[in-house]
PDB file of C-alpha atoms and ligand atoms in Angstrom:
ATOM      1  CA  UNK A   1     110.715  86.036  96.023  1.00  0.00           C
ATOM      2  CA  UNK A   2     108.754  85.378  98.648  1.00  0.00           C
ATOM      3  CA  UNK A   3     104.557  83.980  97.998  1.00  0.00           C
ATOM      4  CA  UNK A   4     101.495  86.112  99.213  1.00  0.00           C
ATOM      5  CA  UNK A   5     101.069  83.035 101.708  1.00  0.00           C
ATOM      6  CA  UNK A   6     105.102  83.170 103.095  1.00  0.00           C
ATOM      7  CA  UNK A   7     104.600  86.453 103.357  1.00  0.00           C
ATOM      8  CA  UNK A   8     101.528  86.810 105.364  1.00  0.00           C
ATOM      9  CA  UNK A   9     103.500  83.843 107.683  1.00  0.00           C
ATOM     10  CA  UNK A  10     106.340  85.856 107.895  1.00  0.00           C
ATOM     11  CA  UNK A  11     104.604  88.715 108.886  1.00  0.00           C
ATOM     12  CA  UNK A  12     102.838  86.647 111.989  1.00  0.00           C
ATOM     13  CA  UNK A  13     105.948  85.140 112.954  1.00  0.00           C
ATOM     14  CA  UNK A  14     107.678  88.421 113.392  1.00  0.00           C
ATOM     15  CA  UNK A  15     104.475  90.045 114.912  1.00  0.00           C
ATOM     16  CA  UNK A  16     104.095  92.899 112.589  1.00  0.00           C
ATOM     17  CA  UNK A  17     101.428  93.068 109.127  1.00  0.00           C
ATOM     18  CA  UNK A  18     101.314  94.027 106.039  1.00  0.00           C
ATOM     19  CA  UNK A  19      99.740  97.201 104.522  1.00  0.00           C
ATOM     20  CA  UNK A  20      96.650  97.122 101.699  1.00  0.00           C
ATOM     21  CA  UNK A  21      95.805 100.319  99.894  1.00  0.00           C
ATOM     22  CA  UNK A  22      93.322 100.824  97.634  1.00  0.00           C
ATOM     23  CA  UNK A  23      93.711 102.301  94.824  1.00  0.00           C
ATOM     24  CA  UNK A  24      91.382 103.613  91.800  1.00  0.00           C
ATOM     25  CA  UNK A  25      93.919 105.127  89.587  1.00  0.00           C
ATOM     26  CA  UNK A  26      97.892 104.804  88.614  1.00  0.00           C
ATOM     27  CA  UNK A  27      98.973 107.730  90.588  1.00  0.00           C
ATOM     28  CA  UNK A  28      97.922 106.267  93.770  1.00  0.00           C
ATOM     29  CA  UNK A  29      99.316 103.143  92.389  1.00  0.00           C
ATOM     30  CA  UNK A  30     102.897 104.798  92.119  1.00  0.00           C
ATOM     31  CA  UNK A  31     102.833 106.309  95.432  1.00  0.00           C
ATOM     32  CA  UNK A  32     102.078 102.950  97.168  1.00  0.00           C
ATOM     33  CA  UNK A  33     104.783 101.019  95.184  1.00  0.00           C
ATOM     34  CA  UNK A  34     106.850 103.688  95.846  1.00  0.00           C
ATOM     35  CA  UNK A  35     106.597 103.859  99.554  1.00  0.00           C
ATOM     36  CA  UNK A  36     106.807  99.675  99.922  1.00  0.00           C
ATOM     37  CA  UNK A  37     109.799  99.466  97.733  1.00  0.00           C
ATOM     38  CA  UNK A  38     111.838 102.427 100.081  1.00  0.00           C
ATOM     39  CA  UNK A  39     110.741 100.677 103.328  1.00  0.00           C
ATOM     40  CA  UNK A  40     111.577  97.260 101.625  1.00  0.00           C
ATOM     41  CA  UNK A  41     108.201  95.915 102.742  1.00  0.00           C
ATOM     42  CA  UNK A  42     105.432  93.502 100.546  1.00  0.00           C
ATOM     43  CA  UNK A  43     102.762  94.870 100.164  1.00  0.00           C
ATOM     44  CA  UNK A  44      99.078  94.558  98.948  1.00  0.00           C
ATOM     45  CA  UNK A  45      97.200  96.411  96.225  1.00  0.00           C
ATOM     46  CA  UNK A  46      93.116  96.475  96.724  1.00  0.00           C
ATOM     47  CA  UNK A  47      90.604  97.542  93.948  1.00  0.00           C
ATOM     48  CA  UNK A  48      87.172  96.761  95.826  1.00  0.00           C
ATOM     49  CA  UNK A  49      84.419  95.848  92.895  1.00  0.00           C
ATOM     50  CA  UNK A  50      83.663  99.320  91.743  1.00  0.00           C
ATOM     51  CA  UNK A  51      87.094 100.113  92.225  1.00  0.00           C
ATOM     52  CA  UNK A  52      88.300  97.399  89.725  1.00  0.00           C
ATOM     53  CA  UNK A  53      85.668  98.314  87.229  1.00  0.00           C
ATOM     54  CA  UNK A  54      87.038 101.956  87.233  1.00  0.00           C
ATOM     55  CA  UNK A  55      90.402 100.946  86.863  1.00  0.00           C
ATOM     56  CA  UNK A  56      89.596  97.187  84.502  1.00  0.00           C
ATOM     57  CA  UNK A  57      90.540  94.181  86.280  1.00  0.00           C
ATOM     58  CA  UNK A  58      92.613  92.945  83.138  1.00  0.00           C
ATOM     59  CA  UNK A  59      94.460  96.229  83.085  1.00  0.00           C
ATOM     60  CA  UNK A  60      94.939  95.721  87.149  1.00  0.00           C
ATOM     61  CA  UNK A  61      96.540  92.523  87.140  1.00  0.00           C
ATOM     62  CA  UNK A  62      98.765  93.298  84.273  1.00  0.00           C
ATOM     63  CA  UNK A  63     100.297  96.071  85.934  1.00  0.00           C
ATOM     64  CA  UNK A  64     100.693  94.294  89.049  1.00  0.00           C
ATOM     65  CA  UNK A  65     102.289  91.299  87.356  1.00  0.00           C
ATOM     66  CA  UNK A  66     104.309  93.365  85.651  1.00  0.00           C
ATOM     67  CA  UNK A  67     105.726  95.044  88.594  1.00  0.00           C
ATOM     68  CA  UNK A  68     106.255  91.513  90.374  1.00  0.00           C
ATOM     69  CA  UNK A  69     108.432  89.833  87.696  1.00  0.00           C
ATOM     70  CA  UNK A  70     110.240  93.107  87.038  1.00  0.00           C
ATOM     71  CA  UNK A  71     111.361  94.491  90.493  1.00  0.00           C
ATOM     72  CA  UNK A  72     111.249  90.383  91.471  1.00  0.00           C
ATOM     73  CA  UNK A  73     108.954  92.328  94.327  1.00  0.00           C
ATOM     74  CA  UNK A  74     106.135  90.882  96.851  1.00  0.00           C
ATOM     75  CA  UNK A  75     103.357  93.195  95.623  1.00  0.00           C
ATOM     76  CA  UNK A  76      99.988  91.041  95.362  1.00  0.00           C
ATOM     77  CA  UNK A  77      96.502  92.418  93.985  1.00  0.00           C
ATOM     78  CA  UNK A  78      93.659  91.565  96.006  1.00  0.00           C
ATOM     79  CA  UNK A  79      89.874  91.783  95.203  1.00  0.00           C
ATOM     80  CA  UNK A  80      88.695  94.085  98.139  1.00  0.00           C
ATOM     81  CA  UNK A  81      84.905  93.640  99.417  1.00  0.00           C
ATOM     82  CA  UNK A  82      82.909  91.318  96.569  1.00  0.00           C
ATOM     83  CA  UNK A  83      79.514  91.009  97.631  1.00  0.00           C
ATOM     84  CA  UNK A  84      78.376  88.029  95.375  1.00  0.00           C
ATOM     85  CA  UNK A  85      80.039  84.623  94.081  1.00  0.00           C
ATOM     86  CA  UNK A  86      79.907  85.841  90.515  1.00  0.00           C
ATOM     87  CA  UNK A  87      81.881  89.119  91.317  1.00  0.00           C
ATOM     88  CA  UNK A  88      84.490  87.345  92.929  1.00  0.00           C
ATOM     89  CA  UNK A  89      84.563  84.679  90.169  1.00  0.00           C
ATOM     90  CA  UNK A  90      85.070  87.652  87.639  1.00  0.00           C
ATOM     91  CA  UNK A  91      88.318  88.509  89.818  1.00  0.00           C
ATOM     92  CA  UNK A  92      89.846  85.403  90.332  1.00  0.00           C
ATOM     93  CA  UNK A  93      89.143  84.353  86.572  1.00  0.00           C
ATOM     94  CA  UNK A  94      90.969  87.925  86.240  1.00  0.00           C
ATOM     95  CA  UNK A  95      93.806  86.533  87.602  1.00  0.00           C
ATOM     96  CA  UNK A  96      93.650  89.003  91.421  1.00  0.00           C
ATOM     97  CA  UNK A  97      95.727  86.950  93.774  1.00  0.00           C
ATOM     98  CA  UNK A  98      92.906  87.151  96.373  1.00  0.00           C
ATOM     99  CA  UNK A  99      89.428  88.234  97.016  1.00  0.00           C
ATOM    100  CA  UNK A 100      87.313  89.400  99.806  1.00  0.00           C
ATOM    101  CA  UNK A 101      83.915  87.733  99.747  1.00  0.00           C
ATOM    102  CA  UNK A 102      81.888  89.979 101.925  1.00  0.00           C
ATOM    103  CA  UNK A 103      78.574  88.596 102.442  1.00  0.00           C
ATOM    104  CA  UNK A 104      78.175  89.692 106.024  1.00  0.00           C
ATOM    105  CA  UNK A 105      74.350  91.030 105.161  1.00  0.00           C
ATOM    106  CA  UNK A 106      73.456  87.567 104.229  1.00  0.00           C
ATOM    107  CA  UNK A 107      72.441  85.224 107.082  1.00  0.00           C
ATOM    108  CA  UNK A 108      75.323  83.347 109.174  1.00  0.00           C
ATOM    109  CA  UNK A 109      74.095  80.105 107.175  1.00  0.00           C
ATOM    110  CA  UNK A 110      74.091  81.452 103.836  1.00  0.00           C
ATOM    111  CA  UNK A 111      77.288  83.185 103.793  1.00  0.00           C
ATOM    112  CA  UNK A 112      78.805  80.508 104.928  1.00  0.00           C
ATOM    113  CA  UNK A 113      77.168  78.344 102.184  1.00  0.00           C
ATOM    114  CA  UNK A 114      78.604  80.765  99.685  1.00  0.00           C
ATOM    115  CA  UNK A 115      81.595  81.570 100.842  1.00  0.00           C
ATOM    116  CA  UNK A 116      82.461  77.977 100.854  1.00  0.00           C
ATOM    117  CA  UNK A 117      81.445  77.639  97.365  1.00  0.00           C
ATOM    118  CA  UNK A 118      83.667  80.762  96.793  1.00  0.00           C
ATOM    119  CA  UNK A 119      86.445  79.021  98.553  1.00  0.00           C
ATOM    120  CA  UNK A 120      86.087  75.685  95.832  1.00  0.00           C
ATOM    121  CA  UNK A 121      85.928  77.501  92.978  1.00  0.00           C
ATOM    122  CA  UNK A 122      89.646  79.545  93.979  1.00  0.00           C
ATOM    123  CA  UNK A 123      90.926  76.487  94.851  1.00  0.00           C
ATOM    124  CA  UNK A 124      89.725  74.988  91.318  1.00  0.00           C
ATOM    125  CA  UNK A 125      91.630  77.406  89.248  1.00  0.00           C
ATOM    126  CA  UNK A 126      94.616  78.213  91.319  1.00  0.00           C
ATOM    127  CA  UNK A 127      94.845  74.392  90.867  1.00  0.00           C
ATOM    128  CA  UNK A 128      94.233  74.686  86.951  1.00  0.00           C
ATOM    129  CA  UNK A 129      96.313  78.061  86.556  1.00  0.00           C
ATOM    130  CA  UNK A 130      99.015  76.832  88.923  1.00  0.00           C
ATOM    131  CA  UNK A 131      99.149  80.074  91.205  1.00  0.00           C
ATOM    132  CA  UNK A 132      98.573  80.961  94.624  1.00  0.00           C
ATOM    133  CA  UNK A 133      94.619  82.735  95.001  1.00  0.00           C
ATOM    134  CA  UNK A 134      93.802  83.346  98.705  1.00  0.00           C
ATOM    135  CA  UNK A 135      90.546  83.620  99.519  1.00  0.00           C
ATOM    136  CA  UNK A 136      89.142  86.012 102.400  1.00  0.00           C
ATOM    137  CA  UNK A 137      85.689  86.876 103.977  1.00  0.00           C
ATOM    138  CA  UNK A 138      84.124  89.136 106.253  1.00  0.00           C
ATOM    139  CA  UNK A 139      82.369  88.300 109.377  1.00  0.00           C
ATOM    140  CA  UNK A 140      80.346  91.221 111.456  1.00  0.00           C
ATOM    141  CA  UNK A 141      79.311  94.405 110.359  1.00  0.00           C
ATOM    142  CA  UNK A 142      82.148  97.189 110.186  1.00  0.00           C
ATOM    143  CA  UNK A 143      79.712  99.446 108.048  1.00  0.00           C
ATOM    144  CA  UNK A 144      80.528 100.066 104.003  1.00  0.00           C
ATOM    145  CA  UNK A 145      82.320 102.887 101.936  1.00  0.00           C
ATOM    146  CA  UNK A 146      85.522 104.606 102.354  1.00  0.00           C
ATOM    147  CA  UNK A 147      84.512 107.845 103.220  1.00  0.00           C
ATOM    148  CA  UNK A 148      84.069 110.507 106.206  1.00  0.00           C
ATOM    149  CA  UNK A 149      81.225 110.048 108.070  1.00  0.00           C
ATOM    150  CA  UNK A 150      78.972 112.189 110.217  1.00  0.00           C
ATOM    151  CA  UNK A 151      78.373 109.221 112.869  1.00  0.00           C
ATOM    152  CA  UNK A 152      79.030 105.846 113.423  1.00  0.00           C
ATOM    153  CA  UNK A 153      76.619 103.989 110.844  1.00  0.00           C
ATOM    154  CA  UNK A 154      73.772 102.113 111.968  1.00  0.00           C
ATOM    155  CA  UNK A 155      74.786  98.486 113.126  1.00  0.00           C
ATOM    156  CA  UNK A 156      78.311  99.270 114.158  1.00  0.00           C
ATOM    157  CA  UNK A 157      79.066  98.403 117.691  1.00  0.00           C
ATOM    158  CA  UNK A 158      80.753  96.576 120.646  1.00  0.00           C
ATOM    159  CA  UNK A 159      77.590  94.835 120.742  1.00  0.00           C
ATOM    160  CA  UNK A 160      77.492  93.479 116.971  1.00  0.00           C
ATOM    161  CA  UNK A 161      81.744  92.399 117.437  1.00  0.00           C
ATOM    162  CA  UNK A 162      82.361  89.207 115.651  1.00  0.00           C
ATOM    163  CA  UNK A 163      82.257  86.303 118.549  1.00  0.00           C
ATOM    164  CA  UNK A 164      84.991  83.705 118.388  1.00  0.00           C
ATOM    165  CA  UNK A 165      82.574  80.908 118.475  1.00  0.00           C
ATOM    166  CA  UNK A 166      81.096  81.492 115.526  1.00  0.00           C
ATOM    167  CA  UNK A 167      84.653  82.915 113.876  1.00  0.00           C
ATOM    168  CA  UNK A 168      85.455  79.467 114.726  1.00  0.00           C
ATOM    169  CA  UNK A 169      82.570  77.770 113.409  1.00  0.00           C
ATOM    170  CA  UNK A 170      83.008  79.921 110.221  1.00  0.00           C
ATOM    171  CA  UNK A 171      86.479  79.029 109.298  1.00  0.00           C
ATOM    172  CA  UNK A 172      85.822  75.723 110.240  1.00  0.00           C
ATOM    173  CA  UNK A 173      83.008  75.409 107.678  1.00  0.00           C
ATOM    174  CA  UNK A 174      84.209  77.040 105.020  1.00  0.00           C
ATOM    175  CA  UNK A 175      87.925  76.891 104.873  1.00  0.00           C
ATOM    176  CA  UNK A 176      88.915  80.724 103.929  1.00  0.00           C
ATOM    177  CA  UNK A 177      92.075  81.616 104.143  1.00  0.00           C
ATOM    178  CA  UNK A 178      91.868  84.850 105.711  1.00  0.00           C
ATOM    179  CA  UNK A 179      89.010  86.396 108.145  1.00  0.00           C
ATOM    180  CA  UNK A 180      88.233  89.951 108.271  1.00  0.00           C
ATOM    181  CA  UNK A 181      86.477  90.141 111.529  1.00  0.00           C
ATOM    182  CA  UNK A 182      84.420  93.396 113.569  1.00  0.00           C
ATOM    183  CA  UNK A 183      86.809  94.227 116.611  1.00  0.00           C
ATOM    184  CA  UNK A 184      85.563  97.876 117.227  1.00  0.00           C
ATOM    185  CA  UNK A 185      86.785  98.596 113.239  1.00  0.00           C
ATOM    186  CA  UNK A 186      84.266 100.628 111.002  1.00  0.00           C
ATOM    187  CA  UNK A 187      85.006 101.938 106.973  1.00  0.00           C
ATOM    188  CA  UNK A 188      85.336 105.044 106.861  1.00  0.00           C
ATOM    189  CA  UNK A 189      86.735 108.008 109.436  1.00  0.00           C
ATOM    190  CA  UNK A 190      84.141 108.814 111.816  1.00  0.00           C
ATOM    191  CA  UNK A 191      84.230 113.116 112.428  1.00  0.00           C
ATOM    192  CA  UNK A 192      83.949 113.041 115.955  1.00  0.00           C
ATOM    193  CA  UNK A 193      87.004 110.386 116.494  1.00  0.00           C
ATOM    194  CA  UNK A 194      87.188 106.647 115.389  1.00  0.00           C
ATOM    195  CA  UNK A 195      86.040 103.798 118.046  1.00  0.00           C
ATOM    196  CA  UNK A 196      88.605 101.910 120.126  1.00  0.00           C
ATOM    197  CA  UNK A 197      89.638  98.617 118.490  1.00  0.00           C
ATOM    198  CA  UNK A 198      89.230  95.732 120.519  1.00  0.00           C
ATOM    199  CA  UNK A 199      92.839  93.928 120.484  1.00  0.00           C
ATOM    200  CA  UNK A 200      92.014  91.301 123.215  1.00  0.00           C
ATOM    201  CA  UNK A 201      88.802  90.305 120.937  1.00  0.00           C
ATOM    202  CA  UNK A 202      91.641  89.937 118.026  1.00  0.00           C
ATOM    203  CA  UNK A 203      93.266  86.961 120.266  1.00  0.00           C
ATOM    204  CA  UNK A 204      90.336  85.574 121.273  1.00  0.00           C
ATOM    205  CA  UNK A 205      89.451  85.256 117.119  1.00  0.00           C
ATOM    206  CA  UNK A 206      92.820  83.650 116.394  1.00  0.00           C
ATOM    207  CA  UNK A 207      93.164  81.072 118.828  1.00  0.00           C
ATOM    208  CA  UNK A 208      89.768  80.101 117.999  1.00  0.00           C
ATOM    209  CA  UNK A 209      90.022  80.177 114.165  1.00  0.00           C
ATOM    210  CA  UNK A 210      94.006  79.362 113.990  1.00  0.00           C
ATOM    211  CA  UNK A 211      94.019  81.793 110.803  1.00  0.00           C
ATOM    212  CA  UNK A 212      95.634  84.943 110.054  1.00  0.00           C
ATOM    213  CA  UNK A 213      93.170  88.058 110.514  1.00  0.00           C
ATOM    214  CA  UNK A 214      93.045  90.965 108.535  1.00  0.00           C
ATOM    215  CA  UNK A 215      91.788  94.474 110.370  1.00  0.00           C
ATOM    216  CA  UNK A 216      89.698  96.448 107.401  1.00  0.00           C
ATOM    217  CA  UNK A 217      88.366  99.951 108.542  1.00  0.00           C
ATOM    218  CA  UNK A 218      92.063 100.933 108.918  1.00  0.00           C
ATOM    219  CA  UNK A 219      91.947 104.863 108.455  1.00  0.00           C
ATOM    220  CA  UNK A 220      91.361 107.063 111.646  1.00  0.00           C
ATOM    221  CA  UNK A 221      92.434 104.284 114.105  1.00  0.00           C
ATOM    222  CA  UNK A 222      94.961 105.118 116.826  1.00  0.00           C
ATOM    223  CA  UNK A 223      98.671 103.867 116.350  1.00  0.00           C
ATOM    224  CA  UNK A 224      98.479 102.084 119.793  1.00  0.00           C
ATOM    225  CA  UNK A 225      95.734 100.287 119.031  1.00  0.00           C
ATOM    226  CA  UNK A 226      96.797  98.965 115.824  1.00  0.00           C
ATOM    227  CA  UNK A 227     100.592  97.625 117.494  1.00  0.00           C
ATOM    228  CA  UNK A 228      98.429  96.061 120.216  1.00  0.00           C
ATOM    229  CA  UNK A 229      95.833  93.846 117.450  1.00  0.00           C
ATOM    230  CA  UNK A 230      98.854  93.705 115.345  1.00  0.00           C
ATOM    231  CA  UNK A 231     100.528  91.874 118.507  1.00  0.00           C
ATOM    232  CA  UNK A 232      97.565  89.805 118.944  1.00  0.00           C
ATOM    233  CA  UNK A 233      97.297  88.314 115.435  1.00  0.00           C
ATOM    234  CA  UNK A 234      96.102  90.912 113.094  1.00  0.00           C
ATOM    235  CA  UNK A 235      98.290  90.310 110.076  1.00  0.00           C
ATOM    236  CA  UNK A 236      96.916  92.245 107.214  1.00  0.00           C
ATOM    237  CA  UNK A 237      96.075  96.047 107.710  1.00  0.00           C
ATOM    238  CA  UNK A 238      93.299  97.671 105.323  1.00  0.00           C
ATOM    239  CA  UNK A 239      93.921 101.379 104.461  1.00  0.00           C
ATOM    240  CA  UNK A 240      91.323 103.465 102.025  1.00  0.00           C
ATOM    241  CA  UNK A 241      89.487 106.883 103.106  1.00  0.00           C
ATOM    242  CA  UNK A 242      93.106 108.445 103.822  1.00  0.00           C
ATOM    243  CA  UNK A 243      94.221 107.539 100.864  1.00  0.00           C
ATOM    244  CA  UNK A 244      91.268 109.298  99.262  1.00  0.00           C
ATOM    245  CA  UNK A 245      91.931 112.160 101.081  1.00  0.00           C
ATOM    246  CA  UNK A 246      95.595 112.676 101.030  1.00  0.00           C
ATOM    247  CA  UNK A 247      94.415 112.361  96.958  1.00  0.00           C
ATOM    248  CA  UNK A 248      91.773 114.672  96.939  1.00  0.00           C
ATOM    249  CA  UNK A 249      93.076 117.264  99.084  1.00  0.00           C
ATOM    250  CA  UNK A 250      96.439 117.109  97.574  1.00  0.00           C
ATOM    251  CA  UNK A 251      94.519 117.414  93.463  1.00  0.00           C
ATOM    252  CA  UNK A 252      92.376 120.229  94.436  1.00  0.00           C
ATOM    253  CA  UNK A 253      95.685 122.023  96.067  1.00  0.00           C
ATOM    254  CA  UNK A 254      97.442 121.355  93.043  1.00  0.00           C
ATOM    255  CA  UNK A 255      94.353 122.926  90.597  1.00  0.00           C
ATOM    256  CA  UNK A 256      94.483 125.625  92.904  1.00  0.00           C
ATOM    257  CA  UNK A 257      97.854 126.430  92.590  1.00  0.00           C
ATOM    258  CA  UNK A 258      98.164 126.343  89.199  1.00  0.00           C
ATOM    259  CA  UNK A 259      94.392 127.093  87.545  1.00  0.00           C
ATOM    260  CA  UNK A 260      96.087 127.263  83.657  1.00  0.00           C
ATOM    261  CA  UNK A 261      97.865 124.163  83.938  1.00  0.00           C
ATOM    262  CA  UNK A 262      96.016 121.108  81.823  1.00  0.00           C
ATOM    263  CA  UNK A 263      98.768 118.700  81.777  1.00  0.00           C
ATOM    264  CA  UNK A 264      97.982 116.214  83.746  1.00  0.00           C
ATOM    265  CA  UNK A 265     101.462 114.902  84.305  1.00  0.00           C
ATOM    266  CA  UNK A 266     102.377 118.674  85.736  1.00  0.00           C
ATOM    267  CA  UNK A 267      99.666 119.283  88.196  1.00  0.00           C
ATOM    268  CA  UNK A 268      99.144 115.205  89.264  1.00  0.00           C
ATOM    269  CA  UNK A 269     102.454 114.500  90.622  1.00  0.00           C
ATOM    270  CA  UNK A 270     101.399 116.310  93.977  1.00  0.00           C
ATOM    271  CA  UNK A 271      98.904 113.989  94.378  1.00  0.00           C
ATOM    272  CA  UNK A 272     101.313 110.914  94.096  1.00  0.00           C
ATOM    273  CA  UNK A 273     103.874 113.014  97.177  1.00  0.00           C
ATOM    274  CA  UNK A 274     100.573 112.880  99.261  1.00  0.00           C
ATOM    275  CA  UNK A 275      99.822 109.664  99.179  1.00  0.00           C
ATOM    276  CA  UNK A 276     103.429 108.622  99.439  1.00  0.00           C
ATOM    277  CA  UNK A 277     103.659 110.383 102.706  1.00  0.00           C
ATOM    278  CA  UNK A 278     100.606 108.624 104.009  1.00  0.00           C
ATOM    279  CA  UNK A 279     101.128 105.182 102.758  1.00  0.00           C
ATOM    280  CA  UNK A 280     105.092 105.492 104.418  1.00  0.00           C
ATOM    281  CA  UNK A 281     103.290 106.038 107.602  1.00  0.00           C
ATOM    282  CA  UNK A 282     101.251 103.707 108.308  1.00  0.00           C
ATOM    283  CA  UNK A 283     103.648 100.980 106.833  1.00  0.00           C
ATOM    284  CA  UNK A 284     106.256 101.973 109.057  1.00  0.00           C
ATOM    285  CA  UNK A 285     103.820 101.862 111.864  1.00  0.00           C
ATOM    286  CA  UNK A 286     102.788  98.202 110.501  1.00  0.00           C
ATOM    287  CA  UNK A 287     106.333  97.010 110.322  1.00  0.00           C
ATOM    288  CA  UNK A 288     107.401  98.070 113.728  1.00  0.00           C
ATOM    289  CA  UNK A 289     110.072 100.808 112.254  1.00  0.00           C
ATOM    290  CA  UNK A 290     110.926 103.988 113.538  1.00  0.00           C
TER     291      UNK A 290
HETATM  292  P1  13P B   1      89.079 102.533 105.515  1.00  0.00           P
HETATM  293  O1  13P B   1      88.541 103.305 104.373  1.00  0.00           O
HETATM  294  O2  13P B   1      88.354 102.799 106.784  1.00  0.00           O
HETATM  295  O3  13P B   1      90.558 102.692 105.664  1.00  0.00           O
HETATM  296  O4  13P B   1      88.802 100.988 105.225  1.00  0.00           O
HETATM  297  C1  13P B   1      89.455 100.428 104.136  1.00  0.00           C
HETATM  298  C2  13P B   1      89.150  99.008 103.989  1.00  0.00           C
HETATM  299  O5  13P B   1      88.931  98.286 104.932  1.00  0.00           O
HETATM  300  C3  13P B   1      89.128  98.491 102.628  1.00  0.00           C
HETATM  301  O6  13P B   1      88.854  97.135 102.604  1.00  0.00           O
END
């Protein structure tokens, strides 16, 4: 089986990424798994930090190990948007195969000074544990929360896009293994219609930084634009609110449908088809398939 690093590699080399999905609960879970494992594609599982402590990190990366050594299957478990050192300590002691240290609302210096110390301390106990722990961090505002949003949040714009000098000077400094940079991207799925991405600010970022780049805001953007920053080095793609939706919508269908049912294994399993559906999509449209 391939590593979470060979993968990622793979995935450049063949000019196509990899799907994350976040999940909060085992249904979702399922219906991710389920979609990778028909398309025969890695893929990454993300519990941000309030996602994890829904779901318990311990309980998180025993599933996902579990599935691993079982199917012999490329699914990793990464530690989505941690906004301090000790929260992504708590994950990587956890045993997550990555995590995001997003620090963006810190100055340029001080992020850098702790995602650098963030960077050390993976390296320390991938080296003590003898496992792979990438680390990742964000640079430029894309706005928070995967939700839908009335406007474009305050802070979000062409203007704000993460410049390649200092994506340079970033990586440089602080040796992540992954950058999440702003290239038009925002969380969430804007009412009125997502912004453009930016795919020629995407090549500009990697032959600056030399690393792979992960797009985060994924939900609401247009297929085009993801093949075209997917061409230009994007090899990650981050995937929440319509996963929350296709949920949601799919539970309160399912209620609906059936108001005397309280088993949850008879009125959930709609919820799992939903998200199936959705997650099938996009990873087809990551992986260049028909
Ligand atoms: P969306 O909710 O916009 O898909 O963003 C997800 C994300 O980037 C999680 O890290």
């Amino acid at each position: 089986m391939k590593t979470y690093g060979e993968c990622i590699k793979e995935a450049n080399e063949k000019g196509i990424a990899i799907g994350h999905f976040n999940i909060s609960n085992l249904e979702t879970l399922h219906a991710i798994y389920n979609a990778a494992k028909k398309l025969q594609v890695p893929i990454i599982i993300g519990l941000t930090e309030n996602e994890s402590e829904f779901f318990g990190r311990t309980e998180a990366v025993a599933v996902i190990r579990a599935l691993r050594s079982r199917d012999n299957y490329p699914i990793f478990l990464n530690g989505d948007h941690h906004y301090s050192l000790e929260a992504a300590k708590t994950s990587i002691d956890a045993g997550y195969d990555s995590v995001v240290i997003d620090l963006v609302k810190l100055p340029f210096e001080e992020n850098i000074r702790i995602t650098k110390e963030c960077v050390d301390y993976a390296r320390q106990v991938a080296k003590k544990e003898k496992r792979e722990i990438l680390v990742e961090a964000e640079l430029g505002f894309i706005g928070t929360g995967s939700k839908i949003l009335d406007k474009l949040p305050d802070g979000v714009s062409e203007a704000t896009m993460t410049t390649p000098e200092d994506a340079k000077r970033f990586v440089a400094a602080t040796g992540v293994d992954l950058l999440a940079p702003s290239i038009g991207n925002v969380h969430g799925m804007v009412k009125s219609g997502n912004p453009r991405l930016h795919p020629e600010r995407v090549k500009a970022i990697r032959a600056a930084t030399g690393i792979p780049l992960v797009l985060h805001g994924g939900s609401g953007s247009m297929s085009e634009d993801f093949i075209a920053c997917i061409k230009e080095g994007i090899d990650i793609v981050h995937i929440n609110t319509e996963i929350r939706v296709a949920f949601t919508e799919a539970l309160k269908k399912s209620l609906t449908n059936l108001p005397e049912e309280i088993t949850p294994y008879k009125y959930l399993p709609p919820t799992v088809e939903a998200v199936q559906t959705v997650v099938e999509a996009r990873l087809k449209l990551f992986s260049g398939m028909k």
